[in-house]
PDB file of N, CA and C in Angstrom:
ATOM      1  N   MET A   2     -11.843 -14.700  21.063  1.00 80.00           N
ATOM      2  CA  MET A   2     -12.130 -13.424  20.374  1.00 80.00           C
ATOM      3  C   MET A   2     -13.606 -13.514  19.947  1.00 80.00           C
ATOM      4  N   LYS A   3     -14.379 -12.257  20.065  1.00 86.00           N
ATOM      5  CA  LYS A   3     -15.908 -12.544  19.874  1.00 86.00           C
ATOM      6  C   LYS A   3     -16.280 -11.111  19.287  1.00 86.00           C
ATOM      7  N   THR A   4     -17.513 -10.865  18.917  1.00 88.00           N
ATOM      8  CA  THR A   4     -17.691  -9.649  18.127  1.00 88.00           C
ATOM      9  C   THR A   4     -17.744  -8.603  19.274  1.00 88.00           C
ATOM     10  N   GLY A   5     -17.090  -7.242  18.797  1.00 89.00           N
ATOM     11  CA  GLY A   5     -17.177  -6.289  19.605  1.00 89.00           C
ATOM     12  C   GLY A   5     -15.594  -6.105  20.223  1.00 89.00           C
ATOM     13  N   ASP A   6     -14.937  -7.336  20.573  1.00 91.00           N
ATOM     14  CA  ASP A   6     -13.587  -7.182  20.951  1.00 91.00           C
ATOM     15  C   ASP A   6     -12.678  -6.370  20.289  1.00 91.00           C
ATOM     16  N   VAL A   7     -11.741  -5.833  20.922  1.00 93.00           N
ATOM     17  CA  VAL A   7     -10.701  -4.474  20.250  1.00 93.00           C
ATOM     18  C   VAL A   7      -9.598  -5.371  20.554  1.00 93.00           C
ATOM     19  N   LEU A   8      -8.832  -5.597  19.382  1.00 94.00           N
ATOM     20  CA  LEU A   8      -7.518  -6.237  19.243  1.00 94.00           C
ATOM     21  C   LEU A   8      -6.571  -5.439  18.825  1.00 94.00           C
ATOM     22  N   HIS A   9      -5.225  -5.416  19.438  1.00 93.00           N
ATOM     23  CA  HIS A   9      -4.019  -4.709  18.999  1.00 93.00           C
ATOM     24  C   HIS A   9      -3.201  -5.764  18.363  1.00 93.00           C
ATOM     25  N   LEU A  10      -3.080  -5.718  17.064  1.00 94.00           N
ATOM     26  CA  LEU A  10      -2.186  -6.620  16.229  1.00 94.00           C
ATOM     27  C   LEU A  10      -1.085  -5.954  15.975  1.00 94.00           C
ATOM     28  N   THR A  11      -0.022  -6.836  16.096  1.00 95.00           N
ATOM     29  CA  THR A  11       1.535  -6.453  15.956  1.00 95.00           C
ATOM     30  C   THR A  11       2.054  -7.429  14.898  1.00 95.00           C
ATOM     31  N   ARG A  12       3.542  -7.621  14.679  1.00 96.00           N
ATOM     32  CA  ARG A  12       4.179  -8.709  14.216  1.00 96.00           C
ATOM     33  C   ARG A  12       4.094  -9.830  14.586  1.00 96.00           C
ATOM     34  N   ALA A  13       3.625  -9.800  16.067  1.00 95.00           N
ATOM     35  CA  ALA A  13       3.615 -11.222  16.817  1.00 95.00           C
ATOM     36  C   ALA A  13       2.309 -11.932  16.246  1.00 95.00           C
ATOM     37  N   ALA A  14       1.283 -11.125  15.745  1.00 95.00           N
ATOM     38  CA  ALA A  14       0.129 -11.735  15.108  1.00 95.00           C
ATOM     39  C   ALA A  14       0.182 -11.978  13.605  1.00 95.00           C
ATOM     40  N   SER A  15       1.160 -11.370  12.719  1.00 94.00           N
ATOM     41  CA  SER A  15       1.245 -11.713  11.553  1.00 94.00           C
ATOM     42  C   SER A  15       2.581 -10.760  10.775  1.00 94.00           C
ATOM     43  N   PRO A  16       3.310 -11.337  10.179  1.00 93.00           N
ATOM     44  CA  PRO A  16       4.327 -10.518   9.394  1.00 93.00           C
ATOM     45  C   PRO A  16       3.927  -9.528   8.594  1.00 93.00           C
ATOM     46  N   GLN A  17       2.677  -9.279   8.466  1.00 88.00           N
ATOM     47  CA  GLN A  17       2.118  -8.283   7.655  1.00 88.00           C
ATOM     48  C   GLN A  17       2.123  -7.077   8.411  1.00 88.00           C
ATOM     49  N   PHE A  18       2.062  -7.073   9.767  1.00 90.00           N
ATOM     50  CA  PHE A  18       1.697  -5.763  10.582  1.00 90.00           C
ATOM     51  C   PHE A  18       3.377  -5.385  10.802  1.00 90.00           C
ATOM     52  N   THR A  19       3.723  -4.527   9.888  1.00 92.00           N
ATOM     53  CA  THR A  19       5.005  -3.589   9.999  1.00 92.00           C
ATOM     54  C   THR A  19       4.708  -2.580  10.936  1.00 92.00           C
ATOM     55  N   GLN A  20       3.499  -2.199  10.976  1.00 94.00           N
ATOM     56  CA  GLN A  20       3.133  -1.124  11.909  1.00 94.00           C
ATOM     57  C   GLN A  20       1.841  -1.835  12.735  1.00 94.00           C
ATOM     58  N   SER A  21       1.612  -1.574  13.779  1.00 94.00           N
ATOM     59  CA  SER A  21       0.669  -2.354  14.769  1.00 94.00           C
ATOM     60  C   SER A  21      -0.596  -1.597  14.437  1.00 94.00           C
ATOM     61  N   ILE A  22      -1.876  -2.152  14.423  1.00 94.00           N
ATOM     62  CA  ILE A  22      -3.226  -1.652  14.365  1.00 94.00           C
ATOM     63  C   ILE A  22      -4.024  -2.259  15.314  1.00 94.00           C
ATOM     64  N   PHE A  23      -5.106  -1.514  15.421  1.00 95.00           N
ATOM     65  CA  PHE A  23      -6.132  -2.084  16.357  1.00 95.00           C
ATOM     66  C   PHE A  23      -7.352  -2.288  15.493  1.00 95.00           C
ATOM     67  N   LEU A  24      -7.832  -3.226  15.927  1.00 94.00           N
ATOM     68  CA  LEU A  24      -9.130  -3.803  15.161  1.00 94.00           C
ATOM     69  C   LEU A  24     -10.418  -4.281  16.125  1.00 94.00           C
ATOM     70  N   ARG A  25     -11.421  -3.686  15.770  1.00 94.00           N
ATOM     71  CA  ARG A  25     -12.896  -4.174  16.284  1.00 94.00           C
ATOM     72  C   ARG A  25     -13.212  -5.323  15.564  1.00 94.00           C
ATOM     73  N   VAL A  26     -13.576  -6.382  16.232  1.00 93.00           N
ATOM     74  CA  VAL A  26     -13.919  -7.782  15.427  1.00 93.00           C
ATOM     75  C   VAL A  26     -15.267  -7.551  15.235  1.00 93.00           C
ATOM     76  N   ILE A  27     -15.617  -8.091  13.928  1.00 93.00           N
ATOM     77  CA  ILE A  27     -16.937  -8.204  13.455  1.00 93.00           C
ATOM     78  C   ILE A  27     -17.320  -9.572  13.647  1.00 93.00           C
ATOM     79  N   ARG A  28     -16.608 -10.415  13.049  1.00 91.00           N
ATOM     80  CA  ARG A  28     -16.688 -11.874  13.323  1.00 91.00           C
ATOM     81  C   ARG A  28     -15.405 -12.644  13.085  1.00 91.00           C
ATOM     82  N   THR A  29     -15.133 -13.914  13.863  1.00 90.00           N
ATOM     83  CA  THR A  29     -14.156 -14.853  13.275  1.00 90.00           C
ATOM     84  C   THR A  29     -14.771 -15.809  11.949  1.00 90.00           C
ATOM     85  N   ARG A  30     -13.942 -15.687  11.010  1.00 87.00           N
ATOM     86  CA  ARG A  30     -14.363 -16.771   9.961  1.00 87.00           C
ATOM     87  C   ARG A  30     -14.028 -18.078  10.134  1.00 87.00           C
ATOM     88  N   THR A  31     -15.018 -18.804  10.764  1.00 83.00           N
ATOM     89  CA  THR A  31     -14.789 -20.442  10.946  1.00 83.00           C
ATOM     90  C   THR A  31     -15.089 -21.078   9.848  1.00 83.00           C
ATOM     91  N   ASP A  32     -15.810 -20.661   8.568  1.00 83.00           N
ATOM     92  CA  ASP A  32     -15.582 -21.114   7.198  1.00 83.00           C
ATOM     93  C   ASP A  32     -14.619 -21.354   6.328  1.00 83.00           C
ATOM     94  N   PHE A  33     -13.452 -20.892   6.815  1.00 78.00           N
ATOM     95  CA  PHE A  33     -12.366 -20.541   6.154  1.00 78.00           C
ATOM     96  C   PHE A  33     -11.388 -21.840   6.832  1.00 78.00           C
ATOM     97  N   HIS A  34     -10.780 -22.609   6.093  1.00 78.00           N
ATOM     98  CA  HIS A  34      -9.804 -23.582   6.507  1.00 78.00           C
ATOM     99  C   HIS A  34      -8.570 -22.843   6.830  1.00 78.00           C
ATOM    100  N   THR A  35      -7.849 -23.228   8.161  1.00 78.00           N
ATOM    101  CA  THR A  35      -6.451 -22.476   8.399  1.00 78.00           C
ATOM    102  C   THR A  35      -5.636 -23.699   8.711  1.00 78.00           C
ATOM    103  N   TYR A  36      -4.218 -23.223   9.148  1.00 84.00           N
ATOM    104  CA  TYR A  36      -3.539 -23.980   9.609  1.00 84.00           C
ATOM    105  C   TYR A  36      -3.528 -23.814  11.330  1.00 84.00           C
ATOM    106  N   ASP A  37      -3.372 -24.829  12.024  1.00 90.00           N
ATOM    107  CA  ASP A  37      -3.560 -24.949  13.466  1.00 90.00           C
ATOM    108  C   ASP A  37      -3.142 -23.592  14.264  1.00 90.00           C
ATOM    109  N   GLY A  38      -3.622 -22.825  14.852  1.00 90.00           N
ATOM    110  CA  GLY A  38      -3.285 -21.680  15.738  1.00 90.00           C
ATOM    111  C   GLY A  38      -3.645 -20.377  15.072  1.00 90.00           C
ATOM    112  N   TRP A  39      -4.047 -20.693  13.730  1.00 94.00           N
ATOM    113  CA  TRP A  39      -4.389 -19.312  12.930  1.00 94.00           C
ATOM    114  C   TRP A  39      -5.700 -19.310  12.696  1.00 94.00           C
ATOM    115  N   THR A  40      -6.251 -18.011  12.575  1.00 93.00           N
ATOM    116  CA  THR A  40      -7.619 -17.647  12.127  1.00 93.00           C
ATOM    117  C   THR A  40      -7.823 -16.474  11.320  1.00 93.00           C
ATOM    118  N   TRP A  41      -9.018 -16.599  10.664  1.00 94.00           N
ATOM    119  CA  TRP A  41      -9.498 -15.233   9.856  1.00 94.00           C
ATOM    120  C   TRP A  41     -10.449 -14.495  10.754  1.00 94.00           C
ATOM    121  N   LEU A  42     -10.237 -13.139  10.590  1.00 94.00           N
ATOM    122  CA  LEU A  42     -11.034 -12.100  11.170  1.00 94.00           C
ATOM    123  C   LEU A  42     -11.603 -11.213  10.228  1.00 94.00           C
ATOM    124  N   ASP A  43     -12.786 -10.975  10.478  1.00 95.00           N
ATOM    125  CA  ASP A  43     -13.258  -9.738   9.703  1.00 95.00           C
ATOM    126  C   ASP A  43     -13.596  -8.406  10.856  1.00 95.00           C
ATOM    127  N   GLY A  44     -13.219  -7.451  10.382  1.00 95.00           N
ATOM    128  CA  GLY A  44     -13.245  -6.251  11.517  1.00 95.00           C
ATOM    129  C   GLY A  44     -13.143  -4.856  10.925  1.00 95.00           C
ATOM    130  N   TYR A  45     -13.173  -3.973  11.772  1.00 96.00           N
ATOM    131  CA  TYR A  45     -12.900  -2.569  11.325  1.00 96.00           C
ATOM    132  C   TYR A  45     -11.685  -2.232  11.829  1.00 96.00           C
ATOM    133  N   GLN A  46     -10.631  -1.642  11.053  1.00 95.00           N
ATOM    134  CA  GLN A  46      -9.432  -1.018  11.614  1.00 95.00           C
ATOM    135  C   GLN A  46      -9.913   0.359  12.295  1.00 95.00           C
ATOM    136  N   LEU A  47      -9.420   0.690  13.472  1.00 94.00           N
ATOM    137  CA  LEU A  47      -9.734   1.944  14.270  1.00 94.00           C
ATOM    138  C   LEU A  47      -8.452   2.748  14.023  1.00 94.00           C
ATOM    139  N   ASN A  48      -8.790   4.238  14.243  1.00 93.00           N
ATOM    140  CA  ASN A  48      -7.791   5.115  14.329  1.00 93.00           C
ATOM    141  C   ASN A  48      -7.433   5.380  15.706  1.00 93.00           C
ATOM    142  N   GLN A  49      -6.793   6.335  15.844  1.00 90.00           N
ATOM    143  CA  GLN A  49      -6.382   6.738  17.298  1.00 90.00           C
ATOM    144  C   GLN A  49      -7.620   7.192  18.309  1.00 90.00           C
ATOM    145  N   LYS A  50      -8.637   7.529  17.700  1.00 90.00           N
ATOM    146  CA  LYS A  50      -9.942   7.921  18.390  1.00 90.00           C
ATOM    147  C   LYS A  50     -10.818   6.722  18.636  1.00 90.00           C
ATOM    148  N   GLY A  51     -10.577   5.772  18.296  1.00 89.00           N
ATOM    149  CA  GLY A  51     -11.428   4.398  18.246  1.00 89.00           C
ATOM    150  C   GLY A  51     -12.494   4.404  17.217  1.00 89.00           C
ATOM    151  N   GLU A  52     -12.418   5.445  16.206  1.00 92.00           N
ATOM    152  CA  GLU A  52     -13.288   5.306  14.966  1.00 92.00           C
ATOM    153  C   GLU A  52     -12.783   4.457  13.874  1.00 92.00           C
ATOM    154  N   ALA A  53     -13.987   3.494  13.521  1.00 94.00           N
ATOM    155  CA  ALA A  53     -13.668   2.761  12.454  1.00 94.00           C
ATOM    156  C   ALA A  53     -13.251   3.768  10.914  1.00 94.00           C
ATOM    157  N   VAL A  54     -12.105   3.144  10.358  1.00 96.00           N
ATOM    158  CA  VAL A  54     -11.397   4.009   9.172  1.00 96.00           C
ATOM    159  C   VAL A  54     -11.575   2.850   8.005  1.00 96.00           C
ATOM    160  N   ALA A  55     -11.436   1.600   8.122  1.00 96.00           N
ATOM    161  CA  ALA A  55     -11.305   0.681   7.145  1.00 96.00           C
ATOM    162  C   ALA A  55     -11.879  -0.660   7.644  1.00 96.00           C
ATOM    163  N   ARG A  56     -12.392  -1.366   6.526  1.00 96.00           N
ATOM    164  CA  ARG A  56     -12.758  -2.818   7.022  1.00 96.00           C
ATOM    165  C   ARG A  56     -11.849  -3.653   6.289  1.00 96.00           C
ATOM    166  N   ARG A  57     -11.597  -4.598   7.271  1.00 94.00           N
ATOM    167  CA  ARG A  57     -10.382  -5.475   6.916  1.00 94.00           C
ATOM    168  C   ARG A  57     -10.688  -7.090   6.848  1.00 94.00           C
ATOM    169  N   GLU A  58     -10.237  -7.896   6.515  1.00 95.00           N
ATOM    170  CA  GLU A  58     -10.318  -9.278   6.672  1.00 95.00           C
ATOM    171  C   GLU A  58      -8.582  -9.783   6.433  1.00 95.00           C
ATOM    172  N   LEU A  59      -8.507 -10.256   8.106  1.00 94.00           N
ATOM    173  CA  LEU A  59      -7.077 -10.728   8.443  1.00 94.00           C
ATOM    174  C   LEU A  59      -6.803 -12.059   8.694  1.00 94.00           C
ATOM    175  N   TYR A  60      -5.647 -12.623   8.349  1.00 94.00           N
ATOM    176  CA  TYR A  60      -5.344 -14.070   8.879  1.00 94.00           C
ATOM    177  C   TYR A  60      -4.317 -13.708   9.865  1.00 94.00           C
ATOM    178  N   VAL A  61      -4.533 -14.192  11.019  1.00 95.00           N
ATOM    179  CA  VAL A  61      -3.601 -13.762  12.269  1.00 95.00           C
ATOM    180  C   VAL A  61      -3.227 -15.076  12.978  1.00 95.00           C
ATOM    181  N   LEU A  62      -2.267 -15.191  13.799  1.00 95.00           N
ATOM    182  CA  LEU A  62      -2.000 -16.047  14.761  1.00 95.00           C
ATOM    183  C   LEU A  62      -2.583 -15.739  15.938  1.00 95.00           C
ATOM    184  N   LYS A  63      -3.462 -16.752  16.419  1.00 94.00           N
ATOM    185  CA  LYS A  63      -4.149 -16.386  17.757  1.00 94.00           C
ATOM    186  C   LYS A  63      -3.171 -16.077  18.783  1.00 94.00           C
ATOM    187  N   GLU A  64      -2.052 -16.719  19.040  1.00 94.00           N
ATOM    188  CA  GLU A  64      -1.258 -16.478  20.142  1.00 94.00           C
ATOM    189  C   GLU A  64      -0.544 -15.172  20.133  1.00 94.00           C
ATOM    190  N   GLY A  65      -0.600 -14.507  18.939  1.00 95.00           N
ATOM    191  CA  GLY A  65      -0.112 -13.002  18.838  1.00 95.00           C
ATOM    192  C   GLY A  65      -0.834 -12.150  18.994  1.00 95.00           C
ATOM    193  N   VAL A  66      -2.170 -12.243  19.170  1.00 94.00           N
ATOM    194  CA  VAL A  66      -3.190 -11.257  19.057  1.00 94.00           C
ATOM    195  C   VAL A  66      -3.371 -10.802  20.648  1.00 94.00           C
ATOM    196  N   GLN A  67      -3.447  -9.621  20.780  1.00 93.00           N
ATOM    197  CA  GLN A  67      -3.513  -8.897  21.923  1.00 93.00           C
ATOM    198  C   GLN A  67      -5.194  -8.228  22.154  1.00 93.00           C
ATOM    199  N   LEU A  68      -5.623  -8.807  23.190  1.00 92.00           N
ATOM    200  CA  LEU A  68      -7.092  -7.907  23.433  1.00 92.00           C
ATOM    201  C   LEU A  68      -6.751  -6.977  24.308  1.00 92.00           C
ATOM    202  N   VAL A  69      -7.565  -5.903  23.947  1.00 90.00           N
ATOM    203  CA  VAL A  69      -7.444  -4.557  24.793  1.00 90.00           C
ATOM    204  C   VAL A  69      -8.897  -4.049  24.997  1.00 90.00           C
ATOM    205  N   CYS A  70      -8.925  -3.394  26.044  1.00 68.00           N
ATOM    206  CA  CYS A  70     -10.181  -2.786  26.592  1.00 68.00           C
ATOM    207  C   CYS A  70     -10.702  -1.980  25.416  1.00 68.00           C
ATOM    208  N   PRO A  71     -12.161  -1.871  25.215  1.00 58.00           N
ATOM    209  CA  PRO A  71     -12.586  -1.071  24.013  1.00 58.00           C
ATOM    210  C   PRO A  71     -12.364   0.318  24.351  1.00 58.00           C
ATOM    211  N   PHE A  72     -12.325   1.112  23.217  1.00 55.00           N
ATOM    212  CA  PHE A  72     -12.221   2.558  22.967  1.00 55.00           C
ATOM    213  C   PHE A  72     -13.460   2.994  23.859  1.00 55.00           C
ATOM    214  N   ALA A  73     -13.278   4.225  24.311  1.00 50.00           N
ATOM    215  CA  ALA A  73     -14.564   4.886  24.967  1.00 50.00           C
ATOM    216  C   ALA A  73     -15.143   5.173  23.697  1.00 50.00           C
ATOM    217  N   THR A  74     -16.757   5.479  24.095  1.00 50.00           N
ATOM    218  CA  THR A  74     -17.520   6.018  22.725  1.00 50.00           C
ATOM    219  C   THR A  74     -17.124   7.465  22.755  1.00 50.00           C
ATOM    220  N   PRO A  75     -16.834   7.855  21.389  1.00 50.00           N
ATOM    221  CA  PRO A  75     -16.691   9.181  21.323  1.00 50.00           C
ATOM    222  C   PRO A  75     -17.809  10.249  21.370  1.00 50.00           C
ATOM    223  N   GLN A  76     -17.605  11.198  21.878  1.00 53.00           N
ATOM    224  CA  GLN A  76     -18.692  12.240  22.211  1.00 53.00           C
ATOM    225  C   GLN A  76     -18.532  13.461  21.344  1.00 53.00           C
ATOM    226  N   PRO A  77     -19.701  14.160  21.095  1.00 56.00           N
ATOM    227  CA  PRO A  77     -19.576  15.213  20.198  1.00 56.00           C
ATOM    228  C   PRO A  77     -18.736  16.456  21.018  1.00 56.00           C
ATOM    229  N   PRO A  78     -17.990  17.221  20.346  1.00 61.00           N
ATOM    230  CA  PRO A  78     -17.080  18.203  20.997  1.00 61.00           C
ATOM    231  C   PRO A  78     -17.852  19.155  21.834  1.00 61.00           C
ATOM    232  N   ASN A  79     -19.263  19.403  21.702  1.00 61.00           N
ATOM    233  CA  ASN A  79     -19.906  20.406  22.530  1.00 61.00           C
ATOM    234  C   ASN A  79     -20.736  19.489  23.375  1.00 61.00           C
ATOM    235  N   ALA A  80     -20.475  18.361  23.952  1.00 52.00           N
ATOM    236  CA  ALA A  80     -21.244  17.448  24.843  1.00 52.00           C
ATOM    237  C   ALA A  80     -20.892  18.295  26.136  1.00 52.00           C
ATOM    238  N   LYS A  81     -22.039  18.207  26.875  1.00 56.00           N
ATOM    239  CA  LYS A  81     -21.793  18.649  28.320  1.00 56.00           C
ATOM    240  C   LYS A  81     -22.085  17.633  29.308  1.00 56.00           C
ATOM    241  N   THR A  82     -21.397  17.689  30.376  1.00 53.00           N
ATOM    242  CA  THR A  82     -21.279  16.582  31.407  1.00 53.00           C
ATOM    243  C   THR A  82     -22.150  17.267  32.579  1.00 53.00           C
ATOM    244  N   THR A  83     -23.027  16.265  33.142  1.00 54.00           N
ATOM    245  CA  THR A  83     -23.877  16.913  34.289  1.00 54.00           C
ATOM    246  C   THR A  83     -23.164  16.002  35.817  1.00 54.00           C
ATOM    247  N   SER A  84     -23.200  16.923  36.591  1.00 52.00           N
ATOM    248  CA  SER A  84     -22.634  16.258  37.941  1.00 52.00           C
ATOM    249  C   SER A  84     -23.885  15.945  38.824  1.00 52.00           C
ATOM    250  N   GLY A  85     -25.063  16.194  38.361  1.00 53.00           N
ATOM    251  CA  GLY A  85     -26.239  15.644  39.184  1.00 53.00           C
ATOM    252  C   GLY A  85     -26.451  16.658  40.160  1.00 53.00           C
ATOM    253  N   SER A  86     -25.988  17.751  40.681  1.00 51.00           N
ATOM    254  CA  SER A  86     -26.219  18.775  41.429  1.00 51.00           C
ATOM    255  C   SER A  86     -25.718  19.967  41.153  1.00 51.00           C
ATOM    256  N   ASP A  87     -26.289  20.951  41.237  1.00 53.00           N
ATOM    257  CA  ASP A  87     -25.758  22.351  41.134  1.00 53.00           C
ATOM    258  C   ASP A  87     -25.306  23.138  42.488  1.00 53.00           C
ATOM    259  N   SER A  88     -24.187  23.486  42.637  1.00 50.00           N
ATOM    260  CA  SER A  88     -24.212  23.989  43.945  1.00 50.00           C
ATOM    261  C   SER A  88     -23.853  25.639  43.893  1.00 50.00           C
ATOM    262  N   SER A  89     -24.002  26.316  42.845  1.00 50.00           N
ATOM    263  CA  SER A  89     -23.867  27.583  42.512  1.00 50.00           C
ATOM    264  C   SER A  89     -25.200  28.436  42.781  1.00 50.00           C
ATOM    265  N   ALA A  90     -25.756  28.394  43.901  1.00 47.00           N
ATOM    266  CA  ALA A  90     -26.674  29.193  44.227  1.00 47.00           C
ATOM    267  C   ALA A  90     -26.486  30.715  44.944  1.00 47.00           C
TER     268      ALA A  90
END
C-alpha cells in the first residue's frame, strides 16, 4: 500500500466496516506499533464519484485490504471532449 492507492475496505479488513468504504491512501503509519499483519493508514474516504469526503485514520488487517483501480478524475459537467478531427464539412 502506497500513497495514492485506492483501497476497498470491508469486514475482512476490520470489524469496524459494517458498510464497506473506499479509501485513497495518504500514507502508511510506520511510526505506530501494531500486531503482526495489521497496519495504520491515513487516507481520504471516497464517495461514489471518487471524491474525498472525510479524512480517516484506520487500523486494518493487511490481508483483508483490497487494492482497486483508482477512480477516474472527475470532469466538470460542461467539459467537452475532442475527437481530433471534425468531419462535418
